[in-house]
Every structure is written in C-alpha cells, then in structure tokens.
CSV table of C-alpha atoms in Angstrom, one decimal:
chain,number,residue,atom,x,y,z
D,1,UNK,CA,79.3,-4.4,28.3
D,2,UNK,CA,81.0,-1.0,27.2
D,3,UNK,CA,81.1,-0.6,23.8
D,4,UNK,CA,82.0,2.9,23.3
D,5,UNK,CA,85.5,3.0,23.4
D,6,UNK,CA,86.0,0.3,20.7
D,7,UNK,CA,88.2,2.8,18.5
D,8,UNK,CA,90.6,3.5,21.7
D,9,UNK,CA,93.0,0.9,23.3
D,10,UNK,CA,95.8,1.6,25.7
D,11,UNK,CA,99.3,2.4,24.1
D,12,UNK,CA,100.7,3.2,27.4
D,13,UNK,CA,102.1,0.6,29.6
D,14,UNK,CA,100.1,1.2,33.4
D,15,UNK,CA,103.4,2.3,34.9
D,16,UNK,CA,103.9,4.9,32.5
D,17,UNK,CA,100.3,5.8,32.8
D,18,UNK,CA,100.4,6.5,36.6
D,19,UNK,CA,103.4,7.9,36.0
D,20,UNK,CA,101.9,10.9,33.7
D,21,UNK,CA,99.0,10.9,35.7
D,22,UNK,CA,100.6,11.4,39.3
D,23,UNK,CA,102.4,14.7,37.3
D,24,UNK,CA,99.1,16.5,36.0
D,25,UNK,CA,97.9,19.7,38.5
D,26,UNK,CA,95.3,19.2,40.3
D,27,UNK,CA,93.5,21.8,38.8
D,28,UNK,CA,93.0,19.9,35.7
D,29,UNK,CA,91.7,16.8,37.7
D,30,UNK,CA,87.8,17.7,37.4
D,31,UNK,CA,84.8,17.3,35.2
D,32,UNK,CA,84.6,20.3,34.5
D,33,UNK,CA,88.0,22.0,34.0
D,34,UNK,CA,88.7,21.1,30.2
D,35,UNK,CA,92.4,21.2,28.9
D,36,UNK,CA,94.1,20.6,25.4
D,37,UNK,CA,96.8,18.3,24.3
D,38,UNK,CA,99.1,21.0,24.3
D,39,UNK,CA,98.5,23.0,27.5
D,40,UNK,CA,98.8,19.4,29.1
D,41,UNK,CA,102.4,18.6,27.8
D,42,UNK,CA,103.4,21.8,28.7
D,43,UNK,CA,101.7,21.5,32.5
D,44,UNK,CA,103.7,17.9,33.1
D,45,UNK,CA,106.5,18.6,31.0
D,46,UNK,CA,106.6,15.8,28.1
D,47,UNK,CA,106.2,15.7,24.7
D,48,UNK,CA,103.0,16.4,22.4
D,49,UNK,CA,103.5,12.8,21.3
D,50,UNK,CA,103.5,11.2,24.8
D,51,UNK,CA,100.5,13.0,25.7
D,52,UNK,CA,98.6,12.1,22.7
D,53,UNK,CA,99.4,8.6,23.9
D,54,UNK,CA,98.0,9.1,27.5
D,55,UNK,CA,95.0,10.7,25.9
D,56,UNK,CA,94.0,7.7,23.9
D,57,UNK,CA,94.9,5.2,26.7
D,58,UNK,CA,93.0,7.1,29.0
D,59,UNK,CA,89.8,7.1,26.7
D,60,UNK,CA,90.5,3.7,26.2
D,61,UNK,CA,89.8,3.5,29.8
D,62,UNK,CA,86.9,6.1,30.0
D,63,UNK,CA,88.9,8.1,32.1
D,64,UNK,CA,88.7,11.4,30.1
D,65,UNK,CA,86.3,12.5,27.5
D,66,UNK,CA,86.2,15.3,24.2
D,67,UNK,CA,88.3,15.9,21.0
D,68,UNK,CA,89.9,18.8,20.7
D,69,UNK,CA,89.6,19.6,24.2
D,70,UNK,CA,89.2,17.2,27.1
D,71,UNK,CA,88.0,16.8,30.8
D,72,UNK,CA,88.3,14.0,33.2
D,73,UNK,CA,85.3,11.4,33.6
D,74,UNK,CA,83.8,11.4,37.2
D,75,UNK,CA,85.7,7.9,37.2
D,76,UNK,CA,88.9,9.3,36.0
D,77,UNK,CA,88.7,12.2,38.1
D,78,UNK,CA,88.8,9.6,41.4
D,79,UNK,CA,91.3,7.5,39.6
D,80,UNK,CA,93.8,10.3,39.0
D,81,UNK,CA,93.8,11.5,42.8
D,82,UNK,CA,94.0,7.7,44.4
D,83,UNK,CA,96.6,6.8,42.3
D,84,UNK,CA,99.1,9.7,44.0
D,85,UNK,CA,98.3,8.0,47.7
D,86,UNK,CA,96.0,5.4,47.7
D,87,UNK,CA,97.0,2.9,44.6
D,88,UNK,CA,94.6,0.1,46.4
D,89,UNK,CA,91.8,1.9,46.1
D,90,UNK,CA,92.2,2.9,42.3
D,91,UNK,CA,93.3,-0.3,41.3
D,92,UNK,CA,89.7,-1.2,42.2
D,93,UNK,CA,88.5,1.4,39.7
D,94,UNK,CA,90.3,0.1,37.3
D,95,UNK,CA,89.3,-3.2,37.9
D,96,UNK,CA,85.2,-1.9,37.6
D,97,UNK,CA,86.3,-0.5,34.6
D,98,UNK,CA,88.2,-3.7,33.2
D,99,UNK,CA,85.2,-5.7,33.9
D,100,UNK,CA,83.1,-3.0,31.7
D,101,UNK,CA,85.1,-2.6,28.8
D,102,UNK,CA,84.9,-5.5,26.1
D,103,UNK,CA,88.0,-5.6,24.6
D,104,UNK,CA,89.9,-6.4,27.9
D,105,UNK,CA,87.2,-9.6,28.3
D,106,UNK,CA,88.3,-10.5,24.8
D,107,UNK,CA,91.8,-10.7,26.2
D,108,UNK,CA,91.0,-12.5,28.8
D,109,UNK,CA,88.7,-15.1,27.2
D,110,UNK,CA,91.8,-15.6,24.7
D,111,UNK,CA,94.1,-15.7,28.0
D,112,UNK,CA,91.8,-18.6,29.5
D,113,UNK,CA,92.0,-20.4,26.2
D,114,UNK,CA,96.0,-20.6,26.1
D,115,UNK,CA,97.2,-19.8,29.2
D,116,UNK,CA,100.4,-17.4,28.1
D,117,UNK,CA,99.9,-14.9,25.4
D,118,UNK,CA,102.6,-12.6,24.0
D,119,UNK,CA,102.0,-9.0,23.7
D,120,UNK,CA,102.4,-9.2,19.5
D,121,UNK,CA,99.7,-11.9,20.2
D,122,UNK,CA,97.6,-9.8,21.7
D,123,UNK,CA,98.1,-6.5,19.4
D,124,UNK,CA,97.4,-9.3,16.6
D,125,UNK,CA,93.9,-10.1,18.2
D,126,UNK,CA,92.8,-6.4,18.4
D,127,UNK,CA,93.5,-6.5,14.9
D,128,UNK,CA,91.3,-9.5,13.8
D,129,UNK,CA,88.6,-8.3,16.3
D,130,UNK,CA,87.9,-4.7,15.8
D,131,UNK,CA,89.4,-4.4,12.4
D,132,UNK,CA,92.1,-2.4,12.2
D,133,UNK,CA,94.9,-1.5,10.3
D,134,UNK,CA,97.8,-2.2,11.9
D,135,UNK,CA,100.9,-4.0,10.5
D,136,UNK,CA,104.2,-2.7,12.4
D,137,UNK,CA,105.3,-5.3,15.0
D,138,UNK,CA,106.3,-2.3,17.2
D,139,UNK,CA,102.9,-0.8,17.2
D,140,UNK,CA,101.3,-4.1,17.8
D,141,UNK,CA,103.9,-5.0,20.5
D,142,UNK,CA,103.1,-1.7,22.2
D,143,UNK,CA,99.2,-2.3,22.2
D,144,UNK,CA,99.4,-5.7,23.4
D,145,UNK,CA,101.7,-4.3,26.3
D,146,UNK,CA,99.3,-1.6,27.4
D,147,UNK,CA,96.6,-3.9,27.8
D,148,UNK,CA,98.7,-7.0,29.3
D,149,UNK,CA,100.0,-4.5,32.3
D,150,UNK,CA,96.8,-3.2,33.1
D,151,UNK,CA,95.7,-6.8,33.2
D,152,UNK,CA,98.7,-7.9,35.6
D,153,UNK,CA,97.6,-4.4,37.4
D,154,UNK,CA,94.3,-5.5,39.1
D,155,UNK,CA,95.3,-8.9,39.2
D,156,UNK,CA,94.0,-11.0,36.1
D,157,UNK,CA,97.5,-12.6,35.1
D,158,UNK,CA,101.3,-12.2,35.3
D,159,UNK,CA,103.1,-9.7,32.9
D,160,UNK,CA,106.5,-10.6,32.3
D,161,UNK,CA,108.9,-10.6,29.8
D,162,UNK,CA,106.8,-9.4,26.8
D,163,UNK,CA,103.6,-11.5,27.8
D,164,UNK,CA,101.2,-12.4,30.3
D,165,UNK,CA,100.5,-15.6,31.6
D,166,UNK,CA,97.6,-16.7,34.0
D,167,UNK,CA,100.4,-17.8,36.3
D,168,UNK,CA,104.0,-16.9,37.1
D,169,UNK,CA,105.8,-17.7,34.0
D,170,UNK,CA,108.4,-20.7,33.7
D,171,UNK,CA,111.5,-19.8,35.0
D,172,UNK,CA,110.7,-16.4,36.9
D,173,UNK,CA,111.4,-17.9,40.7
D,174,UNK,CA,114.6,-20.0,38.7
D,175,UNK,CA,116.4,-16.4,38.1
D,176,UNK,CA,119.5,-15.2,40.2
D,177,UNK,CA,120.2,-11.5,39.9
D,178,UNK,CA,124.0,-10.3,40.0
D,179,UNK,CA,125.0,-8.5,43.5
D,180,UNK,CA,124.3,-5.1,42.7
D,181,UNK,CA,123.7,-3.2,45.6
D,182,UNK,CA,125.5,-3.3,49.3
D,183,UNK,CA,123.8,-4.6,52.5
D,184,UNK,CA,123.5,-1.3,53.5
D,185,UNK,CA,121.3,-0.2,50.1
D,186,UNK,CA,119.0,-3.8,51.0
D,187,UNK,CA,117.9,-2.2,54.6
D,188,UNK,CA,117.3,1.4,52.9
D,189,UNK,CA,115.0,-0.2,50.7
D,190,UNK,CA,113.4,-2.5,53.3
D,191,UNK,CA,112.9,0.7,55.1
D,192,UNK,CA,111.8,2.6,52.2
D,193,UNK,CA,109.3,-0.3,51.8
D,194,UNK,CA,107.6,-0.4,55.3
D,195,UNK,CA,104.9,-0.8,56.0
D,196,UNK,CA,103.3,-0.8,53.1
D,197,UNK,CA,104.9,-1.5,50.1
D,198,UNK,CA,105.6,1.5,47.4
D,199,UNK,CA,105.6,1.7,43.3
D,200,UNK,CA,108.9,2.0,41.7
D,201,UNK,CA,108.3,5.4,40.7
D,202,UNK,CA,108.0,7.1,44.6
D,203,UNK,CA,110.8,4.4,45.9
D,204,UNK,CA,113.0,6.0,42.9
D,205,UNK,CA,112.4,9.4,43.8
D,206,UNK,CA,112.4,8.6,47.7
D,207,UNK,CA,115.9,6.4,47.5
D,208,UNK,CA,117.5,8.8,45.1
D,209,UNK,CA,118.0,6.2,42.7
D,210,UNK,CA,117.1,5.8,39.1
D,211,UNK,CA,114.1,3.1,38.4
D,212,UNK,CA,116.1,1.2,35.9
D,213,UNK,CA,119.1,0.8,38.5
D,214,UNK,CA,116.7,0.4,41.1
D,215,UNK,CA,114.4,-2.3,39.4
D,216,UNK,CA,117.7,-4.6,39.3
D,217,UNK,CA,118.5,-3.7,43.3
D,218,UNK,CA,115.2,-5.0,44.1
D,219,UNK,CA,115.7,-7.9,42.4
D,220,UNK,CA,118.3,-8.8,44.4
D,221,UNK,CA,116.4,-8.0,47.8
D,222,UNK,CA,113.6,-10.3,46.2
D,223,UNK,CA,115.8,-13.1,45.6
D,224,UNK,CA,117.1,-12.8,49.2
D,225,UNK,CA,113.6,-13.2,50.4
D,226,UNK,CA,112.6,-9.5,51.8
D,227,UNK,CA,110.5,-8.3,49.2
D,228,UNK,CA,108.0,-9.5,46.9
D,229,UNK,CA,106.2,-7.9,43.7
D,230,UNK,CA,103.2,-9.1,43.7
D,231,UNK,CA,102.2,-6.8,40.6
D,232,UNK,CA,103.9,-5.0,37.8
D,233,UNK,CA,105.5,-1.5,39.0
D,234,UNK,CA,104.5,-2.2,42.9
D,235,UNK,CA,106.9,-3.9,45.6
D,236,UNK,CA,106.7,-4.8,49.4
D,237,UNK,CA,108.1,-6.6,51.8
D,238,UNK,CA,107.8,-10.5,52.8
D,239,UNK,CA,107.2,-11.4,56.4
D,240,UNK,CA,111.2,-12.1,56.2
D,241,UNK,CA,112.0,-8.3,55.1
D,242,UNK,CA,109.8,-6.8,57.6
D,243,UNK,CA,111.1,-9.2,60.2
D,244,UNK,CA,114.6,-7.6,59.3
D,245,UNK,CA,113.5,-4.0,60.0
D,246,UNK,CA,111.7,-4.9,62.8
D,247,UNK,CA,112.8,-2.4,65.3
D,248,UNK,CA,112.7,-4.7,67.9
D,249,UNK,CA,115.6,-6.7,66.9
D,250,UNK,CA,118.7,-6.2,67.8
D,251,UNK,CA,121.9,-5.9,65.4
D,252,UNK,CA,123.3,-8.8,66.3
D,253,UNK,CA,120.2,-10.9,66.1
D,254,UNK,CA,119.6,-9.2,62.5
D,255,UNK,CA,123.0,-10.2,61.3
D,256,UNK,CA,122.3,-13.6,62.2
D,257,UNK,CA,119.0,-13.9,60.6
D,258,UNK,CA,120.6,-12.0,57.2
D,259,UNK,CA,123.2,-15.0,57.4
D,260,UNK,CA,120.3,-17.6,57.5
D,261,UNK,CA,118.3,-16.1,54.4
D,262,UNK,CA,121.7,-15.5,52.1
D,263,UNK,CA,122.5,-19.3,52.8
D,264,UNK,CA,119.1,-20.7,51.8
D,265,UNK,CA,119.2,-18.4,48.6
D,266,UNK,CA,119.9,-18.9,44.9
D,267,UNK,CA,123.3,-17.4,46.0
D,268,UNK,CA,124.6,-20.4,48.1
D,269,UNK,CA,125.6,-21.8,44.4
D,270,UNK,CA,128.4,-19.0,44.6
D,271,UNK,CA,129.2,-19.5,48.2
D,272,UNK,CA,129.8,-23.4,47.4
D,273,UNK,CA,132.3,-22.4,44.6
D,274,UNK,CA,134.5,-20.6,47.4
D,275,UNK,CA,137.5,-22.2,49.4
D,276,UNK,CA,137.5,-22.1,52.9
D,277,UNK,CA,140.8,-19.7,52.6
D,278,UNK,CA,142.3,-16.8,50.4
D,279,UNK,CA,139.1,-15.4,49.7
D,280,UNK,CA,140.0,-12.3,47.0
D,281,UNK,CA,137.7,-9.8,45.2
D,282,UNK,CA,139.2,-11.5,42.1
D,283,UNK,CA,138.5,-15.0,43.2
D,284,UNK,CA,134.9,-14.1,44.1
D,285,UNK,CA,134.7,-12.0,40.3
D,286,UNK,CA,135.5,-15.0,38.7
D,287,UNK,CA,133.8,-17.2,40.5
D,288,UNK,CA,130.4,-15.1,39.8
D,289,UNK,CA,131.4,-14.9,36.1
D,290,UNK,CA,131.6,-18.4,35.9
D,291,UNK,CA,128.5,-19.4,37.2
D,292,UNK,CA,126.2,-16.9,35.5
D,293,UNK,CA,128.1,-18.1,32.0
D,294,UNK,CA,129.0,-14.3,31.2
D,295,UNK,CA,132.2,-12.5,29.8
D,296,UNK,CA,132.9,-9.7,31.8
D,297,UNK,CA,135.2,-6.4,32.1
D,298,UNK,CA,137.7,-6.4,34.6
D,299,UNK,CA,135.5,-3.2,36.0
D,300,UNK,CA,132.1,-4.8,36.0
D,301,UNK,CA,133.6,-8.3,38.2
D,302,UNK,CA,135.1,-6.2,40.3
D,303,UNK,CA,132.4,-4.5,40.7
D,304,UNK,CA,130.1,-7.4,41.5
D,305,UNK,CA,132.8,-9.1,43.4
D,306,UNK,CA,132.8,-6.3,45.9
D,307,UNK,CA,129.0,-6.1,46.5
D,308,UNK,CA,128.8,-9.8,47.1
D,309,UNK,CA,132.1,-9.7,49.8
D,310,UNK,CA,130.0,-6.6,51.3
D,311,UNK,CA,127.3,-9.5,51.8
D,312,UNK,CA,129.8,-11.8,53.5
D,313,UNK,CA,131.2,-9.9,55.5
D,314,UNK,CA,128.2,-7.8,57.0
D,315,UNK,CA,127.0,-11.6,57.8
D,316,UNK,CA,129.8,-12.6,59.2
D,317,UNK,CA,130.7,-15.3,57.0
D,318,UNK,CA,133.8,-14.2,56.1
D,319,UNK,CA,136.7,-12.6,58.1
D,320,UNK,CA,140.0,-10.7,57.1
D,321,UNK,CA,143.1,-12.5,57.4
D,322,UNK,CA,145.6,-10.6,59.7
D,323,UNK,CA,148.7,-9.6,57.1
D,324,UNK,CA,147.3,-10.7,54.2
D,325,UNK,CA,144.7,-9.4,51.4
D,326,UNK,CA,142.4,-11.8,51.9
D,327,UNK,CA,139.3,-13.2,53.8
D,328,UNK,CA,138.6,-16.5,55.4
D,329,UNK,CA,135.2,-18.4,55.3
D,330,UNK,CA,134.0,-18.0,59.2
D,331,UNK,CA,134.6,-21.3,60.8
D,332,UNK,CA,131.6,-21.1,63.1
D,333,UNK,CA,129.5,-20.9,59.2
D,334,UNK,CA,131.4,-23.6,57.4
D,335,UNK,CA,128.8,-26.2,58.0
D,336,UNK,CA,126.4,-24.1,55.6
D,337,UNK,CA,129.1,-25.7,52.6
C-alpha cells in the first residue's frame, strides 16, 4: 500500500481536474521537463490558487513530483495525454493508482461499512485518520468531494448530491427535469454523443453551450431515455438514443418512435393534466408549474411552456387549430391519456 502521499489528498473535484489537465502544453507533460506553480498558471490561464490546488491533488495521486518545482510522474505523464482522447484508458490508471493509495481504501472500507457517506463525512474521516487540522466545513466538504468523484470516476460508487453511495442514491431515477431545450437541441446532442459518449467539458465546447446550461439539457435527454451517465462528468447514449440517430431511419419513423419514449416518460404526468382542446402556451406553463410545486415568473413558464409544446408538436401529438391560438391533442395519440 502507498504510503507516501499521506500529507496530500485531492481538493479538486475529477472534473475540474481533467479539466486543468486537458489545458496544460504538451511540453510540460514529461518527466523530465520541470515547471513552477507560477509558469503553470500563466501556461493554462488560471489562478496561482487553483493551481496550487491541482498541484496537491495531483500529488495526492502521484501524478507529479518536487516542491518548488515539479515534473510529471511516468504515471501522470500517460494520464495527462489519455485523458485529452482516450478517457477509458486513463480511468484505468487511475484506478491502479486508487487501488495503491491508502487513504482512498480507507474510504472505501468506511463506504462498505454504511453504504452512503456525505462528503463532510468523509473530510471528517481524513481528519481522525491522518490527523489533521482541519475545522472549516467548506474545507472538509471540498476534500470529501475530491476524493468521492474520483471514487464515482473509476467506478467504486455513485457521487451525487454531496455524497457517494455504493448504489444510485434514493430518488435519482424519481427526478423529472423542466423542458429546457427544443427537440431540435435533443438530436444535436444525440449526435454530439455518437458513438461514443463525450465528457461534459468537450460536448460544451463542441455544442457551443455552457456546462451548467448544458448539464440540465442532458438531464432532460436522460429522462427521455437517449442518454445515460453512467459516471460523474461523462455521458452517452442508451440503445434508445442511438436508435434515434440511427441514419437508417427515416423521419417519419423517428417521429414516431420520439412519440413512444415521451409517452412512457416522467413527462406523461404533464401530458395527463392537458385537455384534449385549447391547448395554450399559458395552459401548458401552468400546468408545468403546478406539477413541479414551483412559483414561477411569467418569463420562465413561458419559457418552459414553449420548449415542452416544441415536444408536442415535433411528435405529433398536438396540432394547430385553424383560426384559433391554440392546439389540439392529435386524435390518432389520445389513447396514450
């Protein structure tokens, strides 16, 4: 067991981690070039302080070595260059070196013990274990995070919600995300997605679309069934989303399946709630407001209203009325009520 980086322990969540990492020149990815805390803020553009952070996670991890200046491990050195194209294959570094390091087996033990443990819970058992000092909740939060994502990284629980469980936690699959993206944003996603599956960071950059916006979009395609996260930070497709990009299906056929996946999803609770007639972007905002319990603007339901008409009508479930405002639920779909 690796003992030797007792007095390190990842700050940085893995997301933000790969993140930094995917951003450093190449040229400092080698044994031997040796770089300062400085010259590498200035070389990816961030703070002294963030870098100071990715330092002492990436010791944590024995990916990079020194004091006042530092060079890459041969392990972080083939870490740093999978992670920009090949995430599979450094995950299974990082799992060799999860195995090897003992603070993330006393983690686990603990995780095997209970089952769920917060990441306060987990900053609290670095501090009885290795002795150290400790007391803000942010700092311990921040510690317990580091650790818990790398964990949900190469597959030794869930991270969710400011824990880590050794299954999905109680309610995750229960969750139904507002509409908040068009039909048209689900296929450039699914798209984006094929045909195998992306981290957040390269499907924002790729989809022009910032990761916090992007994070709830995907929720939504998740909930409809195309794409599944099957760790922290990564997404792909389900055999339903790449069934739906399939470029052998025709238009028709893929409105039709579209239809079949938003009736057998969380959202038929806010198809039911709709009459059969007179169908308005007001009566659908109000509608969604009521059933997720929420108080919103007049902006943000309309907003919502006219993503989740956007789904109706690209499935056809819905049709405009001639001379009036409103839509009708398709007659040839009201068996689905």
């Amino acid at each position: 067991m690796n003992n030797a980086k007792r007095e390190y322990f990842p700050y940085l969540r893995i997301g933000k981690m790969n993140e930094l990492l995917k951003g450093i020149p190449l040229q400092l990815v080698s044994e031997v070039n040796e770089f300062s805390a400085q010259g590498l803020a200035e070389a990816i553009g961030v703070s002294i302080t963030t870098v100071s952070n990715l330092i002492a996670t990436l010791k944590s991890l024995g990916f990079i070595e020194g004091e006042r200046k530092f060079r890459f491990t041969a392990v972080g050195d083939r870490y740093t260059i999978l992670i920009r194209t090949q995430e599979e294959e450094a995950k299974r570094i990082l799992q060799q070196q999860v195995k090897d390091i003992e603070y993330f087996q006393v983690v686990k033990q603990r995780l095997g013990e209970k089952e769920k443990l917060t990441n306060f819970e987990i900053g609290n058992l670095l501090v009885t274990e290795y002795n150290k000092k400790w007391r803000n909740p942010l700092t311990l939060k921040a510690y317990g995070a580091g650790i818990a994502s790398i964990l949900d990284f190469v597959g030794s629980g869930y991270y969710r919600r400011g824990g880590i469980s050794v299954g999905k936690m109680e309610g995750e699959e229960e969750a139904m995300p507002v509409p908040y993206l068009s039909a048209d944003k689900i296929f450039k996603i699914l798209h984006a997605l094929t045909p195998s599956g992306a981290d957040i960071h390269t499907l924002s950059r790729d989809l022009g679309t910032q990761e916090r916006r992007l994070s709830q979009e995907l929720a939504c395609c998740q909930a409809l069934g195309f794409v599944a996260h099957p760790r922290r930070g990564f997404y792909e497709l389900t055999e339903e989303g790449k069934a739906m990009v399939s470029p052998y299906m025709s238009d028709s056929e893929r409105r039709t399946k579209f239809t079949g996946y938003l009736v057998s999803s969380r959202y038929k609770r806010v198809m039911d709630k709709l009459p059969e007639d007179k169908i308005t972007v007001k009566l659908i905002g109000d509608v969604l407001e009521s059933e997720y319990g929420k108080k919103w603007s007049e902006l943000t339901k309309k907003t919502y209203a006219k993503k989740f008409l956007n789904w109706l009508r690209f499935s056809g479930l819905v049709e405009r009325v001639k001379g009036e405002k409103g839509y009708i639920l398709n007659v040839s779909v009201s068996s689905f009520k």
